[in-house]
Tab-separated table of C-alpha atoms in Angstrom:
chain	number	residue	atom	x	y	z
A	1	UNK	CA	111.505	146.857	109.418
A	2	UNK	CA	113.929	144.870	111.535
A	3	UNK	CA	113.945	142.621	114.389
A	4	UNK	CA	116.425	143.405	117.218
A	5	UNK	CA	117.204	141.203	120.119
A	6	UNK	CA	116.852	143.160	123.377
A	7	UNK	CA	116.905	140.350	126.115
A	8	UNK	CA	118.028	136.724	126.398
A	9	UNK	CA	117.312	134.613	129.448
A	10	UNK	CA	118.653	131.152	130.384
A	11	UNK	CA	115.852	129.468	132.382
A	12	UNK	CA	115.810	126.308	134.537
A	13	UNK	CA	113.081	124.634	132.545
A	14	UNK	CA	112.589	121.357	130.643
A	15	UNK	CA	113.062	122.641	127.120
A	16	UNK	CA	111.362	119.640	125.671
A	17	UNK	CA	108.017	120.790	127.231
A	18	UNK	CA	108.703	124.440	127.284
A	19	UNK	CA	105.396	126.548	126.194
A	20	UNK	CA	104.968	130.004	125.637
A	21	UNK	CA	102.194	132.800	125.685
A	22	UNK	CA	101.650	136.396	126.805
A	23	UNK	CA	99.591	137.591	129.824
A	24	UNK	CA	98.197	141.058	129.847
A	25	UNK	CA	97.785	140.741	133.817
A	26	UNK	CA	101.389	140.245	134.257
A	27	UNK	CA	102.308	142.479	131.329
A	28	UNK	CA	104.700	139.870	130.522
A	29	UNK	CA	105.482	136.925	128.272
A	30	UNK	CA	104.859	133.635	130.238
A	31	UNK	CA	106.815	130.530	129.774
A	32	UNK	CA	107.151	127.238	131.704
A	33	UNK	CA	107.116	123.402	131.652
A	34	UNK	CA	105.205	120.901	133.579
A	35	UNK	CA	106.409	122.082	136.952
A	36	UNK	CA	107.109	125.830	136.888
A	37	UNK	CA	106.172	129.060	135.225
A	38	UNK	CA	107.883	132.237	134.847
A	39	UNK	CA	106.909	135.842	133.881
A	40	UNK	CA	109.496	137.399	131.695
A	41	UNK	CA	108.843	141.289	130.990
A	42	UNK	CA	110.278	143.386	128.052
A	43	UNK	CA	112.030	145.430	130.800
A	44	UNK	CA	114.523	142.673	131.775
A	45	UNK	CA	112.793	141.280	134.743
A	46	UNK	CA	111.679	137.684	135.595
A	47	UNK	CA	108.941	136.513	138.123
A	48	UNK	CA	108.388	132.973	139.247
A	49	UNK	CA	104.635	132.318	139.475
A	50	UNK	CA	102.797	130.065	141.854
A	51	UNK	CA	100.560	127.371	140.389
A	52	UNK	CA	96.947	126.962	141.443
A	53	UNK	CA	95.789	123.313	142.464
A	54	UNK	CA	93.290	122.138	139.954
A	55	UNK	CA	91.315	118.947	140.486
A	56	UNK	CA	91.410	117.884	136.830
A	57	UNK	CA	95.152	117.762	136.425
A	58	UNK	CA	95.618	116.828	132.716
A	59	UNK	CA	93.069	119.418	131.432
A	60	UNK	CA	94.773	122.117	133.407
A	61	UNK	CA	98.376	121.247	133.775
A	62	UNK	CA	99.959	124.483	132.955
A	63	UNK	CA	101.539	125.537	136.506
A	64	UNK	CA	99.885	128.883	136.597
A	65	UNK	CA	97.991	130.983	138.974
A	66	UNK	CA	94.188	130.653	138.742
A	67	UNK	CA	93.534	134.232	137.335
A	68	UNK	CA	96.355	133.871	134.557
A	69	UNK	CA	94.831	130.464	133.611
A	70	UNK	CA	91.329	132.165	133.286
A	71	UNK	CA	92.879	134.860	131.136
A	72	UNK	CA	94.605	132.119	128.870
A	73	UNK	CA	91.238	130.450	128.468
A	74	UNK	CA	89.950	133.644	126.994
A	75	UNK	CA	92.699	133.860	124.389
A	76	UNK	CA	92.032	132.420	120.977
A	77	UNK	CA	94.041	129.420	119.888
A	78	UNK	CA	93.665	128.938	116.094
A	79	UNK	CA	90.193	130.285	116.592
A	80	UNK	CA	88.998	127.943	119.385
A	81	UNK	CA	88.884	128.653	122.893
A	82	UNK	CA	90.216	126.450	125.827
A	83	UNK	CA	87.574	125.403	128.313
A	84	UNK	CA	87.458	127.022	131.747
A	85	UNK	CA	87.748	124.751	134.854
A	86	UNK	CA	83.948	124.652	135.397
A	87	UNK	CA	83.342	123.963	131.673
A	88	UNK	CA	85.628	120.937	131.272
A	89	UNK	CA	83.388	118.331	133.162
A	90	UNK	CA	83.249	115.010	131.537
A	91	UNK	CA	80.615	112.306	132.005
A	92	UNK	CA	81.863	109.298	133.688
A	93	UNK	CA	81.812	106.968	130.771
A	94	UNK	CA	84.177	109.011	128.665
A	95	UNK	CA	86.146	110.749	131.253
A	96	UNK	CA	89.358	108.983	130.275
A	97	UNK	CA	89.073	109.120	126.658
A	98	UNK	CA	88.617	112.914	126.458
A	99	UNK	CA	90.685	113.921	129.569
A	100	UNK	CA	93.028	115.746	127.186
A	101	UNK	CA	96.396	117.359	127.889
A	102	UNK	CA	96.619	121.207	127.697
A	103	UNK	CA	100.351	121.446	127.948
A	104	UNK	CA	101.163	118.972	125.270
A	105	UNK	CA	98.482	120.371	122.958
A	106	UNK	CA	100.301	123.825	123.237
A	107	UNK	CA	103.591	122.435	122.733
A	108	UNK	CA	103.127	119.566	120.228
A	109	UNK	CA	99.727	120.131	118.643
A	110	UNK	CA	96.357	118.342	118.804
A	111	UNK	CA	97.208	114.793	119.375
A	112	UNK	CA	95.585	114.392	122.825
A	113	UNK	CA	91.738	114.771	122.385
A	114	UNK	CA	91.764	118.031	124.322
A	115	UNK	CA	88.472	119.547	124.302
A	116	UNK	CA	88.088	123.224	122.934
A	117	UNK	CA	84.926	125.273	121.988
A	118	UNK	CA	83.760	127.464	119.346
A	119	UNK	CA	83.271	130.987	120.805
A	120	UNK	CA	80.347	131.682	118.428
A	121	UNK	CA	78.211	128.824	119.105
A	122	UNK	CA	79.654	127.464	122.269
A	123	UNK	CA	79.822	123.908	120.668
A	124	UNK	CA	82.556	121.824	122.207
A	125	UNK	CA	85.086	119.514	120.202
A	126	UNK	CA	87.615	117.232	121.133
A	127	UNK	CA	90.504	117.323	118.531
A	128	UNK	CA	93.105	114.679	117.860
A	129	UNK	CA	95.327	113.500	114.932
A	130	UNK	CA	92.712	110.947	113.854
A	131	UNK	CA	89.391	112.272	114.810
A	132	UNK	CA	87.179	115.284	115.388
A	133	UNK	CA	84.436	114.744	117.941
A	134	UNK	CA	81.543	116.923	118.613
A	135	UNK	CA	80.627	116.936	122.396
A	136	UNK	CA	77.394	117.755	124.165
A	137	UNK	CA	76.642	119.191	127.471
A	138	UNK	CA	74.418	116.928	129.755
A	139	UNK	CA	73.468	116.947	133.382
A	140	UNK	CA	76.468	114.368	133.831
A	141	UNK	CA	78.939	116.324	131.880
A	142	UNK	CA	80.339	116.438	128.397
A	143	UNK	CA	79.632	113.536	126.263
A	144	UNK	CA	80.353	112.685	122.483
A	145	UNK	CA	77.353	113.008	120.061
A	146	UNK	CA	79.056	112.851	116.532
A	147	UNK	CA	82.629	112.425	115.146
A	148	UNK	CA	84.553	112.279	111.912
A	149	UNK	CA	87.581	110.426	111.293
A	150	UNK	CA	90.182	112.776	109.710
A	151	UNK	CA	90.433	112.172	106.015
A	152	UNK	CA	93.972	111.272	104.648
A	153	UNK	CA	96.609	110.654	107.325
A	154	UNK	CA	97.242	112.304	110.748
A	155	UNK	CA	95.905	115.827	111.205
A	156	UNK	CA	98.796	117.925	112.420
A	157	UNK	CA	97.155	121.384	112.523
A	158	UNK	CA	93.542	122.765	112.969
A	159	UNK	CA	91.792	126.138	112.704
A	160	UNK	CA	88.323	127.321	113.192
A	161	UNK	CA	86.633	130.242	111.162
A	162	UNK	CA	85.759	133.130	113.257
A	163	UNK	CA	82.357	133.598	111.745
A	164	UNK	CA	81.299	130.622	109.954
A	165	UNK	CA	80.917	127.082	111.347
A	166	UNK	CA	83.921	125.725	109.567
A	167	UNK	CA	86.820	123.788	110.782
A	168	UNK	CA	90.001	123.175	108.620
A	169	UNK	CA	93.012	121.117	108.964
A	170	UNK	CA	96.170	119.992	107.372
A	171	UNK	CA	97.929	116.398	107.612
A	172	UNK	CA	101.181	114.849	107.534
A	173	UNK	CA	101.052	114.130	103.903
A	174	UNK	CA	100.439	117.877	103.066
A	175	UNK	CA	96.786	117.513	102.398
A	176	UNK	CA	94.225	120.056	103.656
A	177	UNK	CA	90.466	119.539	104.365
A	178	UNK	CA	87.470	121.613	105.243
A	179	UNK	CA	84.469	120.576	107.385
A	180	UNK	CA	81.293	122.355	108.258
A	181	UNK	CA	79.308	121.572	111.300
A	182	UNK	CA	76.110	122.313	113.318
A	183	UNK	CA	74.747	121.407	116.731
A	184	UNK	CA	73.548	118.127	115.202
A	185	UNK	CA	76.700	116.922	113.772
A	186	UNK	CA	79.901	117.339	111.620
A	187	UNK	CA	79.498	117.251	107.875
A	188	UNK	CA	81.777	115.163	105.509
A	189	UNK	CA	85.251	116.746	104.839
A	190	UNK	CA	86.206	118.470	101.511
A	191	UNK	CA	89.788	118.458	100.173
A	192	UNK	CA	90.965	121.894	99.183
A	193	UNK	CA	94.798	121.565	98.861
A	194	UNK	CA	97.538	119.241	98.275
A	195	UNK	CA	100.926	120.194	98.908
A	196	UNK	CA	104.207	118.065	98.590
A	197	UNK	CA	105.102	118.045	102.302
A	198	UNK	CA	103.374	117.708	105.538
A	199	UNK	CA	101.528	120.556	107.164
A	200	UNK	CA	102.689	122.499	110.203
A	201	UNK	CA	100.277	125.357	110.808
A	202	UNK	CA	97.014	126.685	109.816
A	203	UNK	CA	94.902	129.779	110.604
A	204	UNK	CA	92.142	132.110	109.397
A	205	UNK	CA	93.392	135.850	109.498
A	206	UNK	CA	92.010	139.279	108.669
A	207	UNK	CA	88.551	138.408	110.243
A	208	UNK	CA	88.240	135.147	108.422
A	209	UNK	CA	88.658	136.728	105.064
A	210	UNK	CA	91.906	134.861	104.300
A	211	UNK	CA	93.300	131.455	105.184
A	212	UNK	CA	97.006	130.867	105.758
A	213	UNK	CA	98.486	127.408	105.441
A	214	UNK	CA	102.274	126.527	106.244
A	215	UNK	CA	104.288	123.427	105.985
A	216	UNK	CA	107.771	122.175	105.331
A	217	UNK	CA	108.579	124.284	102.204
A	218	UNK	CA	105.437	126.463	101.638
A	219	UNK	CA	103.351	129.341	102.917
A	220	UNK	CA	100.237	129.752	101.075
A	221	UNK	CA	97.424	132.445	101.269
A	222	UNK	CA	93.751	131.726	100.381
A	223	UNK	CA	90.759	133.955	99.933
A	224	UNK	CA	87.895	132.690	101.904
A	225	UNK	CA	84.484	133.807	100.664
A	226	UNK	CA	81.158	132.127	101.288
A	227	UNK	CA	82.594	128.858	102.442
A	228	UNK	CA	85.019	128.475	99.433
A	229	UNK	CA	88.696	128.808	99.323
A	230	UNK	CA	90.872	130.244	96.319
A	231	UNK	CA	94.533	130.086	96.353
A	232	UNK	CA	96.081	133.563	95.914
A	233	UNK	CA	99.918	133.331	96.426
A	234	UNK	CA	102.517	130.799	97.505
A	235	UNK	CA	105.899	131.406	99.102
A	236	UNK	CA	108.610	128.618	99.136
A	237	UNK	CA	110.059	128.623	102.810
A	238	UNK	CA	110.183	126.252	105.622
A	239	UNK	CA	107.348	127.100	107.996
A	240	UNK	CA	107.302	125.590	111.514
A	241	UNK	CA	104.777	127.972	112.712
A	242	UNK	CA	103.550	131.543	112.102
A	243	UNK	CA	101.846	134.533	113.845
A	244	UNK	CA	99.392	136.957	112.446
A	245	UNK	CA	99.657	140.585	113.769
A	246	UNK	CA	96.508	142.060	112.529
A	247	UNK	CA	97.445	145.839	113.405
A	248	UNK	CA	100.477	145.829	111.387
A	249	UNK	CA	99.127	143.201	108.883
A	250	UNK	CA	102.307	141.302	109.334
A	251	UNK	CA	102.896	137.415	109.206
A	252	UNK	CA	105.722	136.335	111.473
A	253	UNK	CA	107.172	133.010	110.293
A	254	UNK	CA	109.110	130.635	112.432
A	255	UNK	CA	111.438	128.948	110.067
A	256	UNK	CA	113.033	126.703	112.557
A	257	UNK	CA	116.724	126.362	111.909
A	258	UNK	CA	116.680	129.326	109.658
A	259	UNK	CA	115.248	131.823	112.188
A	260	UNK	CA	112.395	134.225	111.482
A	261	UNK	CA	110.929	136.063	108.509
A	262	UNK	CA	108.447	138.831	108.406
A	263	UNK	CA	106.089	139.223	105.592
A	264	UNK	CA	103.503	142.074	104.883
A	265	UNK	CA	100.115	141.262	103.528
A	266	UNK	CA	99.238	143.891	101.009
A	267	UNK	CA	96.879	143.634	97.831
A	268	UNK	CA	96.324	139.878	98.527
A	269	UNK	CA	100.119	139.275	98.135
A	270	UNK	CA	102.731	138.329	100.711
A	271	UNK	CA	106.050	140.458	100.532
A	272	UNK	CA	109.004	139.544	102.686
A	273	UNK	CA	110.327	142.701	104.590
A	274	UNK	CA	112.713	141.628	107.119
A	275	UNK	CA	114.506	138.364	108.552
A	276	UNK	CA	116.045	137.253	111.813
A	277	UNK	CA	118.818	134.672	112.075
A	278	UNK	CA	119.097	132.514	115.175
A	279	UNK	CA	121.865	130.313	116.373
A	280	UNK	CA	119.530	127.528	117.339
A	281	UNK	CA	116.278	126.064	115.967
A	282	UNK	CA	113.336	128.213	117.140
A	283	UNK	CA	110.694	126.206	118.942
A	284	UNK	CA	107.724	128.613	119.706
A	285	UNK	CA	107.033	132.257	119.063
A	286	UNK	CA	104.491	134.683	120.816
A	287	UNK	CA	103.726	138.344	120.241
A	288	UNK	CA	102.784	141.122	122.820
A	289	UNK	CA	99.365	142.572	122.179
A	290	UNK	CA	100.910	145.882	121.207
A	291	UNK	CA	102.763	144.005	118.492
A	292	UNK	CA	106.179	145.691	119.249
A	293	UNK	CA	107.666	142.581	120.793
A	294	UNK	CA	108.184	139.001	119.922
A	295	UNK	CA	109.300	136.055	122.269
A	296	UNK	CA	111.103	133.043	121.173
A	297	UNK	CA	112.001	129.657	122.725
A	298	UNK	CA	114.560	127.274	121.361
A	299	UNK	CA	114.422	123.585	120.552
A	300	UNK	CA	117.718	122.552	122.089
A	301	UNK	CA	117.861	124.629	125.224
A	302	UNK	CA	115.822	126.168	127.957
A	303	UNK	CA	116.070	129.844	126.900
A	304	UNK	CA	113.755	132.675	126.052
A	305	UNK	CA	114.671	135.672	123.934
A	306	UNK	CA	112.759	138.855	123.331
A	307	UNK	CA	112.933	140.764	120.093
A	308	UNK	CA	111.765	144.234	119.326
A	309	UNK	CA	110.111	145.148	116.015
A	310	UNK	CA	111.484	148.570	114.807
A	311	UNK	CA	111.135	150.481	111.675
A	312	UNK	CA	114.320	151.118	109.674
């Protein structure tokens, strides 16, 4: 396996707010900032996109056409779904507190109280660094009915189990917690891991059978069975973010300044099979649905690079 750079684009975007995703409608990677968005195909073409005019600006502040925004809200984000425009309606008394910020949640993580939902139960949560809030739909709009302060310090990464009513998160001290929930409320959290450095990414993979956690110096694989977590293996490497490619059973790790590393999940172990060295610190990564292409953005410049995954 090797990663081969096939296209690199200099873009007129604010790199500090540059986000990244993939659109099957456009058959292209989509990147942008607060004011502009661009479709970038694997066939060396770029297309500027026209933004829809949404009334609730902070909830829907990605400058995208309405049909692509609709598509984006159907894509899982760490197990959650973002709300559609007709779903993100808040009651008057909490309109400011839970207004959220879609763009900055994608770029920087869950520190904005943005509302997301569990696709299994349709329960809605507001996520922030300090609190998980369960929301309820009323005739006046969404309003909070229960909340839990995050244990430890600031929660930096959340994930939702695809089958069970379980939310996990890691904090800036490298401690990881697990909460169960129901339509009545959120249960008290339980600590399941303590690492030396802060968390950066967490996600359930392989239909929820495993949990991956990553942070500044570690990538850990856990077996998840009947609500319990058992650590299987740990890799020592810097993790800024990671992607799970289910068809290939690959974990793509964004190591920031150190580039990318590719790991195969086999027999409950993680084996490194490829690397890609970059000249700049990588900011965000995304995959095409066919899992043959990756897109990268960079921390210090407005640029997008497309890589192809090839067998040796």
